[in-house]
Tab-separated table of C-alpha atoms in Angstrom:
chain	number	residue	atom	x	y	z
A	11	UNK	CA	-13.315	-11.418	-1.825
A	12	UNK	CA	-9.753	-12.331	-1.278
A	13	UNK	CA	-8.160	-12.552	2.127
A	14	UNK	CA	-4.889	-12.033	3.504
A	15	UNK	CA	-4.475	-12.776	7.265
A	16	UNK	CA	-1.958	-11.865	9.810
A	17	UNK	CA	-1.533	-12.450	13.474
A	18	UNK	CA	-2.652	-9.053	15.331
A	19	UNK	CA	0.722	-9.078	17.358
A	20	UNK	CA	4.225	-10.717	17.827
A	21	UNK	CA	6.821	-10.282	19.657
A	22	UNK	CA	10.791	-11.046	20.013
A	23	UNK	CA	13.848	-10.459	21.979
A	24	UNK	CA	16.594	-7.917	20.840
A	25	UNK	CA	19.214	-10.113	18.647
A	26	UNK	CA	16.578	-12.994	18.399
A	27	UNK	CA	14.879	-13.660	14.927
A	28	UNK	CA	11.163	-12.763	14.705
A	29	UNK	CA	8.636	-14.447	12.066
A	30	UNK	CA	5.544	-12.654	10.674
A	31	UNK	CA	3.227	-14.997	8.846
A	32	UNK	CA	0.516	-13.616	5.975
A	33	UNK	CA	-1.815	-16.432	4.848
A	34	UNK	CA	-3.951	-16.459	1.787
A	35	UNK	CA	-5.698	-19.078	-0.525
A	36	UNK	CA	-3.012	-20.392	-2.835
A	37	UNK	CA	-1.006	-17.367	-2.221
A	38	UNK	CA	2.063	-19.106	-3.239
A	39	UNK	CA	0.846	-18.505	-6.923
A	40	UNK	CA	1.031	-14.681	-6.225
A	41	UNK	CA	3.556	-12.259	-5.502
A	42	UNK	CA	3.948	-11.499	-1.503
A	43	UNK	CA	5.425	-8.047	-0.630
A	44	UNK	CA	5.868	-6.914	3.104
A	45	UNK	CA	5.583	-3.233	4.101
A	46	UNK	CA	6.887	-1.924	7.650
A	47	UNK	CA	5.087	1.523	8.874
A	48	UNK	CA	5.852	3.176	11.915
A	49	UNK	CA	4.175	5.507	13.684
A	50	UNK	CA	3.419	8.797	11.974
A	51	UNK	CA	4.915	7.413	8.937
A	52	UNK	CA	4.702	6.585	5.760
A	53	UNK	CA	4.825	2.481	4.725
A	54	UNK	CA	8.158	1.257	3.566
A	55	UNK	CA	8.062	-1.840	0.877
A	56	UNK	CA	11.099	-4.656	3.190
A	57	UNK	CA	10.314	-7.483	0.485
A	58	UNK	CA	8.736	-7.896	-2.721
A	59	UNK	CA	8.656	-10.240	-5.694
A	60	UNK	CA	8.584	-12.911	-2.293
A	61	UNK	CA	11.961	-12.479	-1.537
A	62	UNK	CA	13.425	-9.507	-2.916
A	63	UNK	CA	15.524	-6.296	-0.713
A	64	UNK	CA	14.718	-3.180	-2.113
A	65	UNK	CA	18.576	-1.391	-1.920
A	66	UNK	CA	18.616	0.029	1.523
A	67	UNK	CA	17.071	-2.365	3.354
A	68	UNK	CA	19.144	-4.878	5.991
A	69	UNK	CA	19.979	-8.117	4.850
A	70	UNK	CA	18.577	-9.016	8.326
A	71	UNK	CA	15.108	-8.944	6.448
A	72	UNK	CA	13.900	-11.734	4.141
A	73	UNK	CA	11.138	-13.366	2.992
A	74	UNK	CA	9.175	-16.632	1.458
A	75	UNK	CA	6.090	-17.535	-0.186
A	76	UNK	CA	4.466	-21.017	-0.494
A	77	UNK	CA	1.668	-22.692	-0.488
A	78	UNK	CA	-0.840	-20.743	1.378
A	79	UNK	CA	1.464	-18.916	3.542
A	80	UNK	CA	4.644	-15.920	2.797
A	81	UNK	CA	6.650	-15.342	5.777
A	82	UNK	CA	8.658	-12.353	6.890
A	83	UNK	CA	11.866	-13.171	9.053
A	84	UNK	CA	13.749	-10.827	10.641
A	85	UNK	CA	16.930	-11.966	11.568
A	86	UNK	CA	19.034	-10.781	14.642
A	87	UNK	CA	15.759	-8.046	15.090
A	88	UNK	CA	16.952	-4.529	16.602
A	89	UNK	CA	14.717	-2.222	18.623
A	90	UNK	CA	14.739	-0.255	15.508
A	91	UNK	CA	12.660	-2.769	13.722
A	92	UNK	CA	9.799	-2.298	16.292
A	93	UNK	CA	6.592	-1.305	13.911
A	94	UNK	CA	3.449	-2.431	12.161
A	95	UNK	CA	4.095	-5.066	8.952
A	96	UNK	CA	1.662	-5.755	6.473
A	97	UNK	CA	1.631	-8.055	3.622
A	98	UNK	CA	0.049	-7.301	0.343
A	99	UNK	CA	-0.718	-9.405	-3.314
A	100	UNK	CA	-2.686	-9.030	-5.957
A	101	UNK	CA	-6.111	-10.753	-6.497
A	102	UNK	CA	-6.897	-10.196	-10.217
A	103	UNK	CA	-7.241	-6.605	-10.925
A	104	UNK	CA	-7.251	-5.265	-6.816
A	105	UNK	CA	-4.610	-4.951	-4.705
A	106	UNK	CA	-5.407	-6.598	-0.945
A	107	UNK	CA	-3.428	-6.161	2.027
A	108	UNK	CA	-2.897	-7.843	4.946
A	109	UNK	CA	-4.514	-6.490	8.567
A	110	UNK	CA	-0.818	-5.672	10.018
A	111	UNK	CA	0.924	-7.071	12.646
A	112	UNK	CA	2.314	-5.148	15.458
A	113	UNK	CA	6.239	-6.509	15.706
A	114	UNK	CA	7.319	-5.278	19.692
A	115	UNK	CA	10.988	-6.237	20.487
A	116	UNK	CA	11.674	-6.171	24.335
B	3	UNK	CA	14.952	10.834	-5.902
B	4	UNK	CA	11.578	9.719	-6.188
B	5	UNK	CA	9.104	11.657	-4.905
B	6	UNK	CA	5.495	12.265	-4.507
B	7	UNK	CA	3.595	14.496	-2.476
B	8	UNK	CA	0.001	14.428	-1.845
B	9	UNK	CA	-2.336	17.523	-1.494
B	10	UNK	CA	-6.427	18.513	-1.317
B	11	UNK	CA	-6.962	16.747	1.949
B	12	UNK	CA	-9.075	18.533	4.902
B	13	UNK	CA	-12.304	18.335	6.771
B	14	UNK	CA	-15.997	17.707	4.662
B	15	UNK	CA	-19.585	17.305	5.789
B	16	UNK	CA	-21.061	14.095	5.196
B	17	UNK	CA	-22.083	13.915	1.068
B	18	UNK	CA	-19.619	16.389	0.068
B	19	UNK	CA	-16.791	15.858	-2.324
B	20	UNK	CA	-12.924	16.244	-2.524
B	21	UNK	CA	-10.308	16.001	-5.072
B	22	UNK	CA	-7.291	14.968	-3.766
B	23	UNK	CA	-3.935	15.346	-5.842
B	24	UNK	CA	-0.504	13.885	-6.285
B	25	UNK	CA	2.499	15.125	-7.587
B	26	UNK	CA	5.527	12.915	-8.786
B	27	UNK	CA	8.989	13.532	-9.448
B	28	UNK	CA	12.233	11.835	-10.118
B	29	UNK	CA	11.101	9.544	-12.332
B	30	UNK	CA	9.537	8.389	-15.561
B	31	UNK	CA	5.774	8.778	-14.187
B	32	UNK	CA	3.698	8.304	-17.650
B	33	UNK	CA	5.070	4.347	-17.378
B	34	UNK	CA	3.443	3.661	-14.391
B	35	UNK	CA	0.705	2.495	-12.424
B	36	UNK	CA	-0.329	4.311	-9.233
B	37	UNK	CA	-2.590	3.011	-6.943
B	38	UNK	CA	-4.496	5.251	-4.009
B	39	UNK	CA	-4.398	3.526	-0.756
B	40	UNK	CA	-5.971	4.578	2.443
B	41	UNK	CA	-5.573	3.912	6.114
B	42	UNK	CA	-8.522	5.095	8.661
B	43	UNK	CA	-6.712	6.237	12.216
B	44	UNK	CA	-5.711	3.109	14.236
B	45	UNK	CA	-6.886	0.702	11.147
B	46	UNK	CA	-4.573	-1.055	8.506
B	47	UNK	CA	-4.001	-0.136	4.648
B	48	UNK	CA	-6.735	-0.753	2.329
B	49	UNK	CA	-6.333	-0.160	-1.438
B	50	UNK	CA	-8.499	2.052	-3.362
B	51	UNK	CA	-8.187	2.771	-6.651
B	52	UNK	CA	-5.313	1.687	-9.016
B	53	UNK	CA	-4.770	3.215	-12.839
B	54	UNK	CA	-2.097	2.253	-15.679
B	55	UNK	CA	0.161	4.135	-16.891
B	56	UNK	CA	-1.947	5.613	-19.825
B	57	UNK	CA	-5.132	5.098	-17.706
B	58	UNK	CA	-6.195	2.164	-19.954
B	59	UNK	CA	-7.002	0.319	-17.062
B	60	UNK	CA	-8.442	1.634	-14.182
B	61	UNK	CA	-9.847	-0.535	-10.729
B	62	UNK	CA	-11.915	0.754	-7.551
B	63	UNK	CA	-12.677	-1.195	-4.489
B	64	UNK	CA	-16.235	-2.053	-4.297
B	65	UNK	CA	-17.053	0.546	-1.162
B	66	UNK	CA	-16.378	3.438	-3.451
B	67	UNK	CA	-17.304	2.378	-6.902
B	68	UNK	CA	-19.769	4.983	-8.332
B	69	UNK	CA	-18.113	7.853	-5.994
B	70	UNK	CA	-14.551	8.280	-6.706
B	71	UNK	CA	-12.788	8.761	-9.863
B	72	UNK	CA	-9.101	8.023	-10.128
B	73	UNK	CA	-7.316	9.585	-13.176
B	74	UNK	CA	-4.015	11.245	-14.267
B	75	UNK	CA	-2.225	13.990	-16.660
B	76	UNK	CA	1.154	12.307	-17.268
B	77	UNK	CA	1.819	15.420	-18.559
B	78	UNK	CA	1.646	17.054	-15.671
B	79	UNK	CA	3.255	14.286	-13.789
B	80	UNK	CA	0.302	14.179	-11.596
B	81	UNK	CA	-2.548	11.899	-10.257
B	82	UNK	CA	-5.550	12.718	-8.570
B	83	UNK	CA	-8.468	11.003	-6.570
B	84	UNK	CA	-12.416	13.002	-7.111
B	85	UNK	CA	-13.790	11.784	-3.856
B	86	UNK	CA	-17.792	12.886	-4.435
B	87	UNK	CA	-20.768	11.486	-1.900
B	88	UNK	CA	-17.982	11.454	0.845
B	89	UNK	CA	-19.185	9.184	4.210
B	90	UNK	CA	-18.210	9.295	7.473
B	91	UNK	CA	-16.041	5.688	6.906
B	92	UNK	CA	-14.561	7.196	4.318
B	93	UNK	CA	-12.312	9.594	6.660
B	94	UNK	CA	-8.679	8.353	6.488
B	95	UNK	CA	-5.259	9.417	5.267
B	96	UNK	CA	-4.805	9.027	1.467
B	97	UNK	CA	-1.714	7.831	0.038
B	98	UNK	CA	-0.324	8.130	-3.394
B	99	UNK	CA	1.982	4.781	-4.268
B	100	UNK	CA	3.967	3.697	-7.118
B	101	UNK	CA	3.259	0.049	-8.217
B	102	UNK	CA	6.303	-2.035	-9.201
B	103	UNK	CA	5.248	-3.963	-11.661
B	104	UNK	CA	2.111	-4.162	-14.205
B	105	UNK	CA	1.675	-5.744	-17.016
B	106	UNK	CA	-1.476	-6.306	-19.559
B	107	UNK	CA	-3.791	-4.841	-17.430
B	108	UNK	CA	-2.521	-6.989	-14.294
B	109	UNK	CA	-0.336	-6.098	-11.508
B	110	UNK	CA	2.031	-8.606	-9.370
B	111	UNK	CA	4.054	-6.666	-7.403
B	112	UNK	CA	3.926	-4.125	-4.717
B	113	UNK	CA	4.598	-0.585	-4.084
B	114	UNK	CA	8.215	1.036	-3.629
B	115	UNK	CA	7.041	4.427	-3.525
B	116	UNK	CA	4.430	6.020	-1.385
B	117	UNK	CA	3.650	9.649	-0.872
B	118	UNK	CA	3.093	11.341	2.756
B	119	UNK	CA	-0.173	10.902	2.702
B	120	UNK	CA	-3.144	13.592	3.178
B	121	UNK	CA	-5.714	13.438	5.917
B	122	UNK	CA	-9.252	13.549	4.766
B	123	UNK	CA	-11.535	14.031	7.476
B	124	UNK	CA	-15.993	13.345	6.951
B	125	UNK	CA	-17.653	14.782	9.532
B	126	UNK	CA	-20.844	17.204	10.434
């Protein structure tokens, strides 16, 4: 079965830009979305279609897919942005997602 | 505003069975796909079930083909999740999501909408 992997953790300085990588066999030839989820909460789509904002969500995020690899960047990251991220694409007819990375600004 | 809220979660002894519902609002829900996603406490998402908009196509992961059936009244605005032969691993919170984009059968996108989930608990 198809697999998307993350790294378990990362972590950046307030103001600095943080990277969250989500690799996958030929995943370039799929759509990557990114979800952020905070505690207690519901997941939030921050990218889809690769690269796309949904409307009320910071410029500050954006994202890439190529290859074997979509990226998440989060530029000038804010404490607010601390929370889990997980990628997610489609492998023929099921959805698969990513096992989350934990994003800690300090 | 687009809305869905989730219902029919609570505690069930190992083999028993649950429906779980969802109700959507705020938006044309007959033209599109939902998908059921779950997250077990501490653990990451993992997708369940997905059915199109006029429940043409419908998808399970493999760990609960045979004992839950996704389906929908569009017009009732509503999808729900018949969770039979219930297992301890299956104890998790149950989302309702709206996919983005389907086409044919086929999805490629993610989704923008997700309810509050419901906590379904398996356990003697």
């Amino acid at each position: 079965s198809y697999e998307l992997t993350q790294p378990p953790s990362v972590s950046v300085s307030p103001g600095q830009t943080a990277s969250i990588t989500c690799s996958g066999d030929k995943l370039g030839d799929k759509y990557a979305c990114w979800y952020q989820q905070k505690p207690g909460q519901s997941p939030v789509v921050v990218i889809y279609q690769d690269n796309k904002r949904p409307s009320g969500i910071p410029e500050r995020f954006s994202g890439s897919n190529s290859a074997n690899t979509a990226t998440l960047t989060i530029s000038g990251t804010q404490p607010m942005d601390e929370a889990d991220y997980y990628c997610q694409a489609w492998d023929g007819s099921a959805a698969v997602f990513g096992g989350g990375t934990k994003l800690t600004v300090l | 505003e687009v809305q869905l809220v989730e219902s029919g979660g609570g505690l069930v002894k190992p083999g028993g069975s649950l429906r779980l519902s969802c109700a959507a609002s705020g938006f044309a829900f007959s033209a599109y796909t939902m998908n059921w996603v779950r997250q077990a406490p501490g653990k990451g998402l993992e997708w369940v079930s997905s059915i199109s908009s006029s429940s043409t196509y419908i998808y399970y992961v493999d760990s609960v083909k045979g004992r839950f059936t996704i389906s929908r009244d569009n017009a009732k605005n509503s999808l729900y999740l018949q969770m039979n032969s219930l297992r301890a691993e299956d104890t998790a919170v149950y989302y309702c999501a709206r996919v983005i984009y389907c086409s044919g059968g086929s999805c490629y996108d993610g989704s923008d909408s997700w309810g509050q989930g419901t906590l379904v608990t398996v356990s003697s």
